[in-house]
Structures are given as C-alpha cells and as structure tokens.
Amino acid sequence: MKVDRVHRNARIHTLDPARPSASVLLVADGRVAAVGDADLLEQVAGDPEVVDHDGAFLMPGLADVHNHHLLAGRAALYELALDGAADLTGLLDAVRAWSAELAPDAWVVGGGWGSNLIPVLSDRAALEALDRAAGGRPVLLRDDSCHNRWVSSAALAVAGIGAATPDAPDGAIVRDPGTGEPVGLLIESAVIPVERAHAASAGATVEQDAEASHRGIAILHSVGVTTFQDAAASVPMLAALKRLDDSGRLDAWVVTSMQINDKIFGTHPIGQELLDQREAYRSTHHRPDFVKIFLDGVPTSKTAAFLQPYLPDDVHGAEWRGETTMSSDELTAWLMRVAEQGLGAKVHCTGDSSVRMTLDAVAAVRAAGHAGTRFHIAHGQYVDPVDVPRLAELDVVADLSPALWFPGVIVEAICACIPRERAERLHPNRDLLDAGARLAGGSDWPVMPSPNPWYGIQGLVSRADPTGSFPGRLWPEQGITVAEALHAYTLGGARAMGTDDVTGSLEVGKSADFVVLDRDPFAVPVDQLGATVTEQTWFAGRKVYDRTNA
C-alpha cells in the first residue's frame, strides 16, 4: 500500500463503531487510507513520512455547530476584548486604555460586557462616563449575548438615533425617562443602525475579511476544531471563504447559515436575495447549506419567548412572556421554502415558546414530505418537558451553544429575569438523549470568550463550572457521559451540519482530520477534562497547528 504519511504508536479513538480503537493511521492524498494496529505497517510500501506519537491520544477533529468565526477573527485582530465579570468601572477603565492608542476619530469597537449590567447601563450617567472614557469617539460595545449594544453619544449621532427615533419592531432604545433621549443602551434590532454605521466607516475589503476569517480558523485549530458552522452568514463572509479556498488557505470544513432575518448584525442582503447568491460562493471546503432564522431574542433582555411570564418589572408588567419575530404561519412558510431549495435551517430559540413554535413548523414541513431536511434548534436551552420527545420524533437537532449548562455569569443574569426555579432548568440534555434526540456541540464564540470545546465537554458531564469560579451544579440530573459529550462535539456535530461524509470520524476515505491531545479524556477525572490541551491539529493530512510552535 502506497501512502504519504504513517501515524504510529498512538492511542486512536476513531468514532467508527466498526473499528473504535487503533494504534496506526495511514494517510494518502489527504484522506484516511487505513486504520489498524502495528501489523498494518507491514503493508506500507515506499518511503512515506513516519510520525511517531509516542503513545499520545489521537481522535477525530472536533466540530463546532454554532460560532461566528469571522466576527471572532475581526475581534482578535482589531477589537477590544472586555471582561464579562467586570463592573462599570472596569469597563470604563478598559475603554479609556484602549482609546488612548486610537486616532481621535477612530471607533472603539469591542465586546463581552456582562448582560447583568443592563440596569446599570440604562442610565444617562453611564453614557456620560463612556463618552469621557472614549474621548468623545464613537463606541460600539456588544454584550455577552451579542444581542445588545452599549454605544456612545458620538455613535448614536452617526447612526441618526435620537429622542425622536422610534423603537425598532423587535428592539428597544433605552431612554431617559424625563427627556426621552437615548442613554446609549440598545436592545436587539435597535442595534442595527449603529452596526451599519460602523461597517460603512470601516469599509473592509474581501482580503481583510479573508484575513479575519483565517485568523478565526487558526484560533479554532488551536483548540482542535476542524469543521464548524458559522451561524449568521453574510455576503462578505461568503466572499471571504471563497477567497480563502480559491487561494488554498481554507483549512476547515465550513458550513454557513445565511440570514433570513436580522436582529443584531445589520446584514444586507438577507432572505431570498442572499440565498439566490449562495452557489457563486460554494467551494471545496465551504458549503452554504443552511439558513438562519432569529425567532426570538435572549432571556437577559426579556426578548426570548416563553410559555410562562418573566419576573414583573415596571416596563413589561407581570404577564410579559416575550415575543417571536414571526408568526407561526410565517415561520412555517419560510421553513417550507428553504426545504424546497434543499437547504437546512438553524432557528434561534432561547425560550420554550419559540421552541414549541419551531417544532410545530417542522412538523408541517415533515408532513409535506421533506424527511431529509436538517433542522437545528439553537440554542437548545429551554425546552418544555412536553416538547422534549418531539425533537427526536421530528429529527430536530439540539444545537447546544453556548455552554450554559453549569453555573456562571449569564445563568445568574437569567435568574434576575425569570424565577430561579425555572431559570435553572436549563439544557435538559440527559432527557433529550434518553428520548432519542440528537445533540451537537457548539461554542457561540465570540459570544463566549473562547471556542475551547473542553470546557463545554466537562460541563456537559459534571454540570459544574469548569473554571471553579461559580460553586454548585446546575440541574445535575441532566449530566451526560464523557462518550456522549465527545460524540456531540465530533461525529454528532458533523452529522448535524452535513459534513459527516468527509469528517467526524476516522474511517477509510474520509478526510484525515484529527487532533493529538495531552491526555486521554476517558482516563482522567471529569474535573480535568476542561484543562485538556490540543498538542497538534491535522486537517486533510496536513499539520495546521502545533502547540510547540504556536
């Protein structure tokens, strides 16, 4: 057998039921040529490169079914990273230090402030402090859900937002109760004018977007990810991925989700106009095969749609349950339309009411004969017990992202909006698996500061904070096994995205995509999973990351 490279002396976890473990992997033309043990070496002809892994653990490259890699790449290259646990003083200090290095008319752009600060930032004094810290510059800061923005007076002026500006249909401009003037906090779709104003000022080229995409993928390689789904694609992103693949720089299997509607990004075009352009950007490693629908918002801004009311407040009253962006008929029509075009759909649902509406719409699509269409419930957070078995019955994937299945800042912020006994019944993963539903792991990076899947994997098993910053366990009965968690972040994720024909397991004919780890995740205590380190990442038979050279 003639091969290009021999990987030997490894503990290989293949994710192939027919051959679950091995010690030798042979690669030819970027694909797996054979998997086996030492006797396989006798079949090797010629003089291929031999890589001895010295007994290290090797497994398929990891999958991330929900991220925003281009945004993350831009942030890594150009933007201010905020601490999600910082208070107002901490945020202002960070803005002040960052602004000191900028030109007088430059934008201050960044993200990651904790959504628990929404009440603090809903005040004109906070806006005035932001203006001073930024030296009068336009400021655009995304929260930890990426659904809300804290902006400066200069940014409001550039975007044309003032006291007379009406609220957006699916958003809100937080205002001074006495004057009606905006105080700098924008909720959901109210952020779009500022996002568009910043985009117009930045004027990124295709190559700049390609560099940002490339940077995002390099970061994913550093944590072992070799296939992923970007959850909100735009024409600039599609063009960037095409540029990378055409120039031999796209070292991942990428699936994109084209936006049908837009609550938070300012994308144009969207809907059918965007879908009509997709085939011009399809390439060897990029598959524009999904759409993205925002059906509701997020619990922390009380824009997620729930079956039961939020905690009462002066703005929403005592019976507010949130709203969906579409009616049931509109959602069903869109899902039918995309199914007829051979596309899958990722539907953003953070409340249990929006989950139920999506399942009802999928039932109609299945009844119309679209048995093979892929549907994802993103983010799989709150699912009414009645609806848990329906995910399996309708073959709807629970897109688990971000990792909110253990105590943390965002969970505490949700508990300030929803009664704690309901808020903590988050991510019923054990129930979903027992009902036969499919789970797929995602990061929602950069909504979460890192795409590292190992924090999520540890938390899926333990339901405890892998960092140890927050005590206790969140609904511990919903913990799953290590094997189930790894499946969700490998073959389960690839199947959900539709890349399992080329990746997700180490089988003959598939792309030689794998990671080498510093430990065997099946052999270490659960509380050590989150510390797992990627030593090497290989894509299509080529080493694309090596920790010793990073």
PDB file of N, CA, C and O in Angstrom, residues 387-412:
ATOM      1  N   ASP A 387     -42.276  18.900  25.056  1.00  0.00           N
ATOM      2  CA  ASP A 387     -41.650  19.004  23.741  1.00  0.00           C
ATOM      3  C   ASP A 387     -40.349  18.219  23.606  1.00  0.00           C
ATOM      4  O   ASP A 387     -39.842  18.057  22.496  1.00  0.00           O
ATOM      5  N   VAL A 388     -39.803  17.734  24.720  1.00  0.00           N
ATOM      6  CA  VAL A 388     -38.530  17.009  24.658  1.00  0.00           C
ATOM      7  C   VAL A 388     -38.589  15.834  23.690  1.00  0.00           C
ATOM      8  O   VAL A 388     -37.724  15.705  22.811  1.00  0.00           O
ATOM      9  N   PRO A 389     -39.582  14.946  23.773  1.00  0.00           N
ATOM     10  CA  PRO A 389     -39.594  13.819  22.828  1.00  0.00           C
ATOM     11  C   PRO A 389     -39.864  14.231  21.385  1.00  0.00           C
ATOM     12  O   PRO A 389     -39.540  13.480  20.458  1.00  0.00           O
ATOM     13  N   ARG A 390     -40.428  15.408  21.180  1.00  0.00           N
ATOM     14  CA  ARG A 390     -40.738  15.835  19.822  1.00  0.00           C
ATOM     15  C   ARG A 390     -39.472  16.102  19.005  1.00  0.00           C
ATOM     16  O   ARG A 390     -39.488  15.952  17.782  1.00  0.00           O
ATOM     17  N   LEU A 391     -38.379  16.497  19.652  1.00  0.00           N
ATOM     18  CA  LEU A 391     -37.146  16.698  18.896  1.00  0.00           C
ATOM     19  C   LEU A 391     -36.715  15.405  18.223  1.00  0.00           C
ATOM     20  O   LEU A 391     -36.286  15.407  17.069  1.00  0.00           O
ATOM     21  N   ALA A 392     -36.834  14.299  18.953  1.00  0.00           N
ATOM     22  CA  ALA A 392     -36.487  13.003  18.363  1.00  0.00           C
ATOM     23  C   ALA A 392     -37.492  12.595  17.299  1.00  0.00           C
ATOM     24  O   ALA A 392     -37.117  12.149  16.205  1.00  0.00           O
ATOM     25  N   GLU A 393     -38.770  12.771  17.589  1.00  0.00           N
ATOM     26  CA  GLU A 393     -39.814  12.352  16.650  1.00  0.00           C
ATOM     27  C   GLU A 393     -39.698  13.093  15.328  1.00  0.00           C
ATOM     28  O   GLU A 393     -39.962  12.516  14.257  1.00  0.00           O
ATOM     29  N   LEU A 394     -39.289  14.354  15.386  1.00  0.00           N
ATOM     30  CA  LEU A 394     -39.209  15.184  14.179  1.00  0.00           C
ATOM     31  C   LEU A 394     -37.788  15.279  13.634  1.00  0.00           C
ATOM     32  O   LEU A 394     -37.557  15.978  12.646  1.00  0.00           O
ATOM     33  N   ASP A 395     -36.851  14.577  14.255  1.00  0.00           N
ATOM     34  CA  ASP A 395     -35.439  14.603  13.858  1.00  0.00           C
ATOM     35  C   ASP A 395     -34.923  16.034  13.799  1.00  0.00           C
ATOM     36  O   ASP A 395     -34.383  16.498  12.781  1.00  0.00           O
ATOM     37  N   VAL A 396     -35.061  16.728  14.919  1.00  0.00           N
ATOM     38  CA  VAL A 396     -34.547  18.081  15.075  1.00  0.00           C
ATOM     39  C   VAL A 396     -33.353  18.024  16.026  1.00  0.00           C
ATOM     40  O   VAL A 396     -33.448  17.456  17.117  1.00  0.00           O
ATOM     41  N   VAL A 397     -32.244  18.600  15.620  1.00  0.00           N
ATOM     42  CA  VAL A 397     -31.020  18.577  16.416  1.00  0.00           C
ATOM     43  C   VAL A 397     -31.061  19.682  17.464  1.00  0.00           C
ATOM     44  O   VAL A 397     -31.423  20.823  17.165  1.00  0.00           O
ATOM     45  N   ALA A 398     -30.656  19.340  18.678  1.00  0.00           N
ATOM     46  CA  ALA A 398     -30.451  20.348  19.713  1.00  0.00           C
ATOM     47  C   ALA A 398     -29.040  20.896  19.570  1.00  0.00           C
ATOM     48  O   ALA A 398     -28.054  20.211  19.871  1.00  0.00           O
ATOM     49  N   ASP A 399     -28.929  22.109  19.042  1.00  0.00           N
ATOM     50  CA  ASP A 399     -27.656  22.819  18.896  1.00  0.00           C
ATOM     51  C   ASP A 399     -27.320  23.392  20.270  1.00  0.00           C
ATOM     52  O   ASP A 399     -27.916  24.368  20.711  1.00  0.00           O
ATOM     53  N   LEU A 400     -26.396  22.737  20.969  1.00  0.00           N
ATOM     54  CA  LEU A 400     -26.050  23.125  22.333  1.00  0.00           C
ATOM     55  C   LEU A 400     -24.985  24.213  22.299  1.00  0.00           C
ATOM     56  O   LEU A 400     -23.799  23.942  22.140  1.00  0.00           O
ATOM     57  N   SER A 401     -25.418  25.454  22.428  1.00  0.00           N
ATOM     58  CA  SER A 401     -24.482  26.572  22.419  1.00  0.00           C
ATOM     59  C   SER A 401     -25.191  27.806  22.989  1.00  0.00           C
ATOM     60  O   SER A 401     -26.395  27.949  22.794  1.00  0.00           O
ATOM     61  N   PRO A 402     -24.424  28.677  23.678  1.00  0.00           N
ATOM     62  CA  PRO A 402     -23.101  28.416  24.225  1.00  0.00           C
ATOM     63  C   PRO A 402     -23.188  27.512  25.445  1.00  0.00           C
ATOM     64  O   PRO A 402     -24.278  27.036  25.779  1.00  0.00           O
ATOM     65  N   ALA A 403     -22.046  27.262  26.095  1.00  0.00           N
ATOM     66  CA  ALA A 403     -22.016  26.352  27.243  1.00  0.00           C
ATOM     67  C   ALA A 403     -22.615  27.034  28.467  1.00  0.00           C
ATOM     68  O   ALA A 403     -21.917  27.667  29.259  1.00  0.00           O
ATOM     69  N   LEU A 404     -23.928  26.881  28.614  1.00  0.00           N
ATOM     70  CA  LEU A 404     -24.641  27.469  29.754  1.00  0.00           C
ATOM     71  C   LEU A 404     -25.249  26.381  30.632  1.00  0.00           C
ATOM     72  O   LEU A 404     -26.224  26.636  31.350  1.00  0.00           O
ATOM     73  N   TRP A 405     -24.680  25.191  30.581  1.00  0.00           N
ATOM     74  CA  TRP A 405     -25.249  24.079  31.356  1.00  0.00           C
ATOM     75  C   TRP A 405     -24.563  23.928  32.708  1.00  0.00           C
ATOM     76  O   TRP A 405     -24.618  22.876  33.330  1.00  0.00           O
ATOM     77  N   PHE A 406     -23.912  24.984  33.165  1.00  0.00           N
ATOM     78  CA  PHE A 406     -23.319  24.993  34.503  1.00  0.00           C
ATOM     79  C   PHE A 406     -23.388  26.424  35.033  1.00  0.00           C
ATOM     80  O   PHE A 406     -23.608  27.375  34.269  1.00  0.00           O
ATOM     81  N   PRO A 407     -23.228  26.626  36.339  1.00  0.00           N
ATOM     82  CA  PRO A 407     -23.349  27.972  36.905  1.00  0.00           C
ATOM     83  C   PRO A 407     -22.362  28.952  36.285  1.00  0.00           C
ATOM     84  O   PRO A 407     -21.225  28.603  35.959  1.00  0.00           O
ATOM     85  N   GLY A 408     -22.818  30.211  36.103  1.00  0.00           N
ATOM     86  CA  GLY A 408     -21.958  31.232  35.527  1.00  0.00           C
ATOM     87  C   GLY A 408     -22.642  32.576  35.496  1.00  0.00           C
ATOM     88  O   GLY A 408     -23.783  32.726  35.968  1.00  0.00           O
ATOM     89  N   VAL A 409     -21.965  33.565  34.910  1.00  0.00           N
ATOM     90  CA  VAL A 409     -22.458  34.941  34.881  1.00  0.00           C
ATOM     91  C   VAL A 409     -23.796  35.030  34.157  1.00  0.00           C
ATOM     92  O   VAL A 409     -24.748  35.666  34.637  1.00  0.00           O
ATOM     93  N   ILE A 410     -23.888  34.402  32.979  1.00  0.00           N
ATOM     94  CA  ILE A 410     -25.118  34.518  32.188  1.00  0.00           C
ATOM     95  C   ILE A 410     -26.279  33.819  32.880  1.00  0.00           C
ATOM     96  O   ILE A 410     -27.412  34.319  32.873  1.00  0.00           O
ATOM     97  N   VAL A 411     -26.022  32.672  33.491  1.00  0.00           N
ATOM     98  CA  VAL A 411     -27.097  31.970  34.206  1.00  0.00           C
ATOM     99  C   VAL A 411     -27.637  32.844  35.332  1.00  0.00           C
ATOM    100  O   VAL A 411     -28.856  32.939  35.537  1.00  0.00           O
ATOM    101  N   GLU A 412     -26.739  33.508  36.065  1.00  0.00           N
ATOM    102  CA  GLU A 412     -27.194  34.387  37.143  1.00  0.00           C
ATOM    103  C   GLU A 412     -27.989  35.564  36.577  1.00  0.00           C
ATOM    104  O   GLU A 412     -28.966  36.013  37.191  1.00  0.00           O
TER     105      GLU A 412
END
